[in-house]
mmCIF file with all atom_site columns, C-alpha atoms in Angstrom:
data_model
loop_
_atom_site.group_PDB
_atom_site.id
_atom_site.type_symbol
_atom_site.label_atom_id
_atom_site.label_alt_id
_atom_site.label_comp_id
_atom_site.label_asym_id
_atom_site.label_entity_id
_atom_site.label_seq_id
_atom_site.pdbx_PDB_ins_code
_atom_site.Cartn_x
_atom_site.Cartn_y
_atom_site.Cartn_z
_atom_site.occupancy
_atom_site.B_iso_or_equiv
_atom_site.pdbx_formal_charge
_atom_site.auth_seq_id
_atom_site.auth_comp_id
_atom_site.auth_asym_id
_atom_site.auth_atom_id
_atom_site.pdbx_PDB_model_num
ATOM 1  C CA . THR A 1 1  ? 10.783  -2.952  -15.610 1.00 0.00 ? 27  THR A CA 1
ATOM 2  C CA . ASP A 1 2  ? 12.351  -0.781  -12.925 1.00 0.00 ? 28  ASP A CA 1
ATOM 3  C CA . LYS A 1 3  ? 15.574  0.738   -14.315 1.00 0.00 ? 29  LYS A CA 1
ATOM 4  C CA . SER A 1 4  ? 17.272  1.514   -11.006 1.00 0.00 ? 30  SER A CA 1
ATOM 5  C CA . PRO A 1 5  ? 20.522  -0.315  -10.289 1.00 0.00 ? 31  PRO A CA 1
ATOM 6  C CA . PRO A 1 6  ? 20.293  -3.597  -8.395  1.00 0.00 ? 32  PRO A CA 1
ATOM 7  C CA . ALA A 1 7  ? 22.030  -2.128  -5.361  1.00 0.00 ? 33  ALA A CA 1
ATOM 8  C CA . GLN A 1 8  ? 19.397  0.642   -5.199  1.00 0.00 ? 34  GLN A CA 1
ATOM 9  C CA . GLN A 1 9  ? 16.587  -1.928  -5.516  1.00 0.00 ? 35  GLN A CA 1
ATOM 10 C CA . GLN A 1 10 ? 18.054  -4.024  -2.696  1.00 0.00 ? 36  GLN A CA 1
ATOM 11 C CA . LYS A 1 11 ? 18.320  -0.919  -0.476  1.00 0.00 ? 37  LYS A CA 1
ATOM 12 C CA . GLU A 1 12 ? 14.673  -0.078  -1.123  1.00 0.00 ? 38  GLU A CA 1
ATOM 13 C CA . GLN A 1 13 ? 13.597  -3.643  -0.340  1.00 0.00 ? 39  GLN A CA 1
ATOM 14 C CA . ASP A 1 14 ? 15.609  -3.604  2.899   1.00 0.00 ? 40  ASP A CA 1
ATOM 15 C CA . GLN A 1 15 ? 13.979  -0.355  3.916   1.00 0.00 ? 41  GLN A CA 1
ATOM 16 C CA . ALA A 1 16 ? 10.548  -1.692  3.167   1.00 0.00 ? 42  ALA A CA 1
ATOM 17 C CA . ALA A 1 17 ? 11.302  -4.843  5.200   1.00 0.00 ? 43  ALA A CA 1
ATOM 18 C CA . SER A 1 18 ? 12.595  -2.804  8.175   1.00 0.00 ? 44  SER A CA 1
ATOM 19 C CA . THR A 1 19 ? 9.506   -0.616  8.026   1.00 0.00 ? 45  THR A CA 1
ATOM 20 C CA . ALA A 1 20 ? 7.307   -3.681  8.124   1.00 0.00 ? 46  ALA A CA 1
ATOM 21 C CA . ASP A 1 21 ? 9.334   -5.097  11.036  1.00 0.00 ? 47  ASP A CA 1
ATOM 22 C CA . ASN A 1 22 ? 9.013   -1.812  12.929  1.00 0.00 ? 48  ASN A CA 1
ATOM 23 C CA . TYR A 1 23 ? 5.270   -1.876  12.301  1.00 0.00 ? 49  TYR A CA 1
ATOM 24 C CA . HIS A 1 24 ? 4.949   -5.386  13.709  1.00 0.00 ? 50  HIS A CA 1
ATOM 25 C CA . ASP A 1 25 ? 7.079   -4.453  16.731  1.00 0.00 ? 51  ASP A CA 1
ATOM 26 C CA . GLU A 1 26 ? 4.563   -1.785  17.672  1.00 0.00 ? 52  GLU A CA 1
ATOM 27 C CA . LEU A 1 27 ? 1.568   -4.166  17.568  1.00 0.00 ? 53  LEU A CA 1
ATOM 28 C CA . THR A 1 28 ? 0.057   -5.676  20.658  1.00 0.00 ? 54  THR A CA 1
ATOM 29 C CA . PRO A 1 29 ? -0.186  -9.507  20.884  1.00 0.00 ? 55  PRO A CA 1
ATOM 30 C CA . ALA A 1 30 ? -3.921  -9.272  20.171  1.00 0.00 ? 56  ALA A CA 1
ATOM 31 C CA . GLU A 1 31 ? -3.268  -7.194  17.044  1.00 0.00 ? 57  GLU A CA 1
ATOM 32 C CA . ARG A 1 32 ? -0.663  -9.641  15.821  1.00 0.00 ? 58  ARG A CA 1
ATOM 33 C CA . LYS A 1 33 ? -3.047  -12.545 16.403  1.00 0.00 ? 59  LYS A CA 1
ATOM 34 C CA . ALA A 1 34 ? -5.804  -10.678 14.545  1.00 0.00 ? 60  ALA A CA 1
ATOM 35 C CA . LEU A 1 35 ? -3.455  -10.090 11.556  1.00 0.00 ? 61  LEU A CA 1
ATOM 36 C CA . VAL A 1 36 ? -2.544  -13.781 11.447  1.00 0.00 ? 62  VAL A CA 1
ATOM 37 C CA . ARG A 1 37 ? -6.228  -14.783 11.511  1.00 0.00 ? 63  ARG A CA 1
ATOM 38 C CA . LYS A 1 38 ? -7.017  -12.238 8.810   1.00 0.00 ? 64  LYS A CA 1
ATOM 39 C CA . LYS A 1 39 ? -4.295  -13.651 6.557   1.00 0.00 ? 65  LYS A CA 1
ATOM 40 C CA . GLU A 1 40 ? -5.522  -17.216 7.199   1.00 0.00 ? 66  GLU A CA 1
ATOM 41 C CA . ARG A 1 41 ? -9.108  -16.181 6.401   1.00 0.00 ? 67  ARG A CA 1
ATOM 42 C CA . GLU A 1 42 ? -8.054  -14.423 3.223   1.00 0.00 ? 68  GLU A CA 1
ATOM 43 C CA . GLN A 1 43 ? -6.073  -17.486 2.148   1.00 0.00 ? 69  GLN A CA 1
ATOM 44 C CA . LYS A 1 44 ? -9.065  -19.736 2.874   1.00 0.00 ? 70  LYS A CA 1
ATOM 45 C CA . ASP A 1 45 ? -11.381 -17.435 0.927   1.00 0.00 ? 71  ASP A CA 1
ATOM 46 C CA . LEU A 1 46 ? -9.013  -17.417 -2.056  1.00 0.00 ? 72  LEU A CA 1
ATOM 47 C CA . GLU A 1 47 ? -8.765  -21.209 -2.034  1.00 0.00 ? 73  GLU A CA 1
ATOM 48 C CA . LYS A 1 48 ? -12.568 -21.456 -1.925  1.00 0.00 ? 74  LYS A CA 1
ATOM 49 C CA . LEU A 1 49 ? -12.923 -18.979 -4.737  1.00 0.00 ? 75  LEU A CA 1
ATOM 50 C CA . ALA A 1 50 ? -10.358 -20.822 -6.876  1.00 0.00 ? 76  ALA A CA 1
ATOM 51 C CA . GLN A 1 51 ? -12.238 -24.098 -6.589  1.00 0.00 ? 77  GLN A CA 1
ATOM 52 C CA . LYS A 1 52 ? -15.043 -23.028 -8.947  1.00 0.00 ? 78  LYS A CA 1
ATOM 53 C CA . SER A 1 53 ? -14.994 -21.256 -12.257 1.00 0.00 ? 79  SER A CA 1
ATOM 54 C CA . HIS A 1 54 ? -16.909 -18.087 -12.838 1.00 0.00 ? 80  HIS A CA 1
ATOM 55 C CA . ARG A 1 55 ? -19.438 -19.965 -14.904 1.00 0.00 ? 81  ARG A CA 1
ATOM 56 C CA . GLU A 1 56 ? -20.017 -22.466 -12.092 1.00 0.00 ? 82  GLU A CA 1
ATOM 57 C CA . ASN A 1 57 ? -20.493 -19.627 -9.600  1.00 0.00 ? 83  ASN A CA 1
ATOM 58 C CA . ILE A 1 58 ? -23.049 -17.972 -11.884 1.00 0.00 ? 84  ILE A CA 1
ATOM 59 C CA . GLU A 1 59 ? -24.949 -21.161 -12.498 1.00 0.00 ? 85  GLU A CA 1
ATOM 60 C CA . GLU A 1 60 ? -25.107 -21.861 -8.744  1.00 0.00 ? 86  GLU A CA 1
ATOM 61 C CA . TYR A 1 61 ? -26.317 -18.322 -8.078  1.00 0.00 ? 87  TYR A CA 1
ATOM 62 C CA . ASN A 1 62 ? -28.985 -18.565 -10.803 1.00 0.00 ? 88  ASN A CA 1
ATOM 63 C CA . GLU A 1 63 ? -30.211 -21.856 -9.369  1.00 0.00 ? 89  GLU A CA 1
ATOM 64 C CA . LYS A 1 64 ? -30.387 -20.271 -5.911  1.00 0.00 ? 90  LYS A CA 1
ATOM 65 C CA . LEU A 1 65 ? -32.414 -17.349 -7.269  1.00 0.00 ? 91  LEU A CA 1
ATOM 66 C CA . GLY A 1 66 ? -34.691 -19.715 -9.203  1.00 0.00 ? 92  GLY A CA 1
ATOM 67 C CA . ASN A 1 67 ? -35.550 -21.551 -5.977  1.00 0.00 ? 93  ASN A CA 1
ATOM 68 C CA . LEU A 1 68 ? -36.530 -18.410 -4.074  1.00 0.00 ? 94  LEU A CA 1
ATOM 69 C CA . THR A 1 69 ? -40.173 -17.586 -3.560  1.00 0.00 ? 95  THR A CA 1
ATOM 70 C CA . GLU A 1 70 ? -41.409 -14.834 -5.843  1.00 0.00 ? 96  GLU A CA 1
ATOM 71 C CA . HIS A 1 71 ? -42.855 -12.604 -3.157  1.00 0.00 ? 97  HIS A CA 1
ATOM 72 C CA . ASN A 1 72 ? -42.441 -9.458  -5.278  1.00 0.00 ? 98  ASN A CA 1
ATOM 73 C CA . ASP A 1 73 ? -44.646 -10.734 -8.097  1.00 0.00 ? 99  ASP A CA 1
ATOM 74 C CA . ILE A 1 74 ? -48.019 -8.974  -8.490  1.00 0.00 ? 100 ILE A CA 1
ATOM 75 C CA . PRO A 1 75 ? -50.770 -11.446 -7.668  1.00 0.00 ? 101 PRO A CA 1
ATOM 76 C CA . ARG A 1 76 ? -53.599 -11.974 -10.088 1.00 0.00 ? 102 ARG A CA 1
ATOM 77 C CA . VAL A 1 77 ? -56.749 -10.201 -9.098  1.00 0.00 ? 103 VAL A CA 1
ATOM 78 C CA . SER A 1 78 ? -60.006 -11.292 -10.626 1.00 0.00 ? 104 SER A CA 1
ATOM 79 C CA . ALA A 1 79 ? -62.794 -8.764  -11.204 1.00 0.00 ? 105 ALA A CA 1
ATOM 80 C CA . ALA A 1 80 ? -65.351 -11.434 -10.332 1.00 0.00 ? 106 ALA A CA 1
ATOM 81 C CA . GLY A 1 81 ? -66.860 -10.969 -6.879  1.00 0.00 ? 107 GLY A CA 1
ATOM 82 C CA . ASN A 1 82 ? -65.438 -7.519  -6.296  1.00 0.00 ? 108 ASN A CA 1
ATOM 83 C CA . GLY A 1 83 ? -68.693 -5.749  -6.427  1.00 0.00 ? 109 GLY A CA 1
#
């Protein structure tokens, strides 16, 4: 949908790529390694998310909530024996 000429688009892409290269050149080895691990983790999370549909996720969450103890419920208190 961009109406700039193809040569202009290529120039912009080349500039963006060189900016990214310059950014990576300035990183320390530890920072580069951290970026690689972050990308791997994001990819793994996306794959995990794509395995189940939204409905399946909601059903699983509801089942999990249904199995929790209901510690916030107000206990019944009988008036008998209270005086």
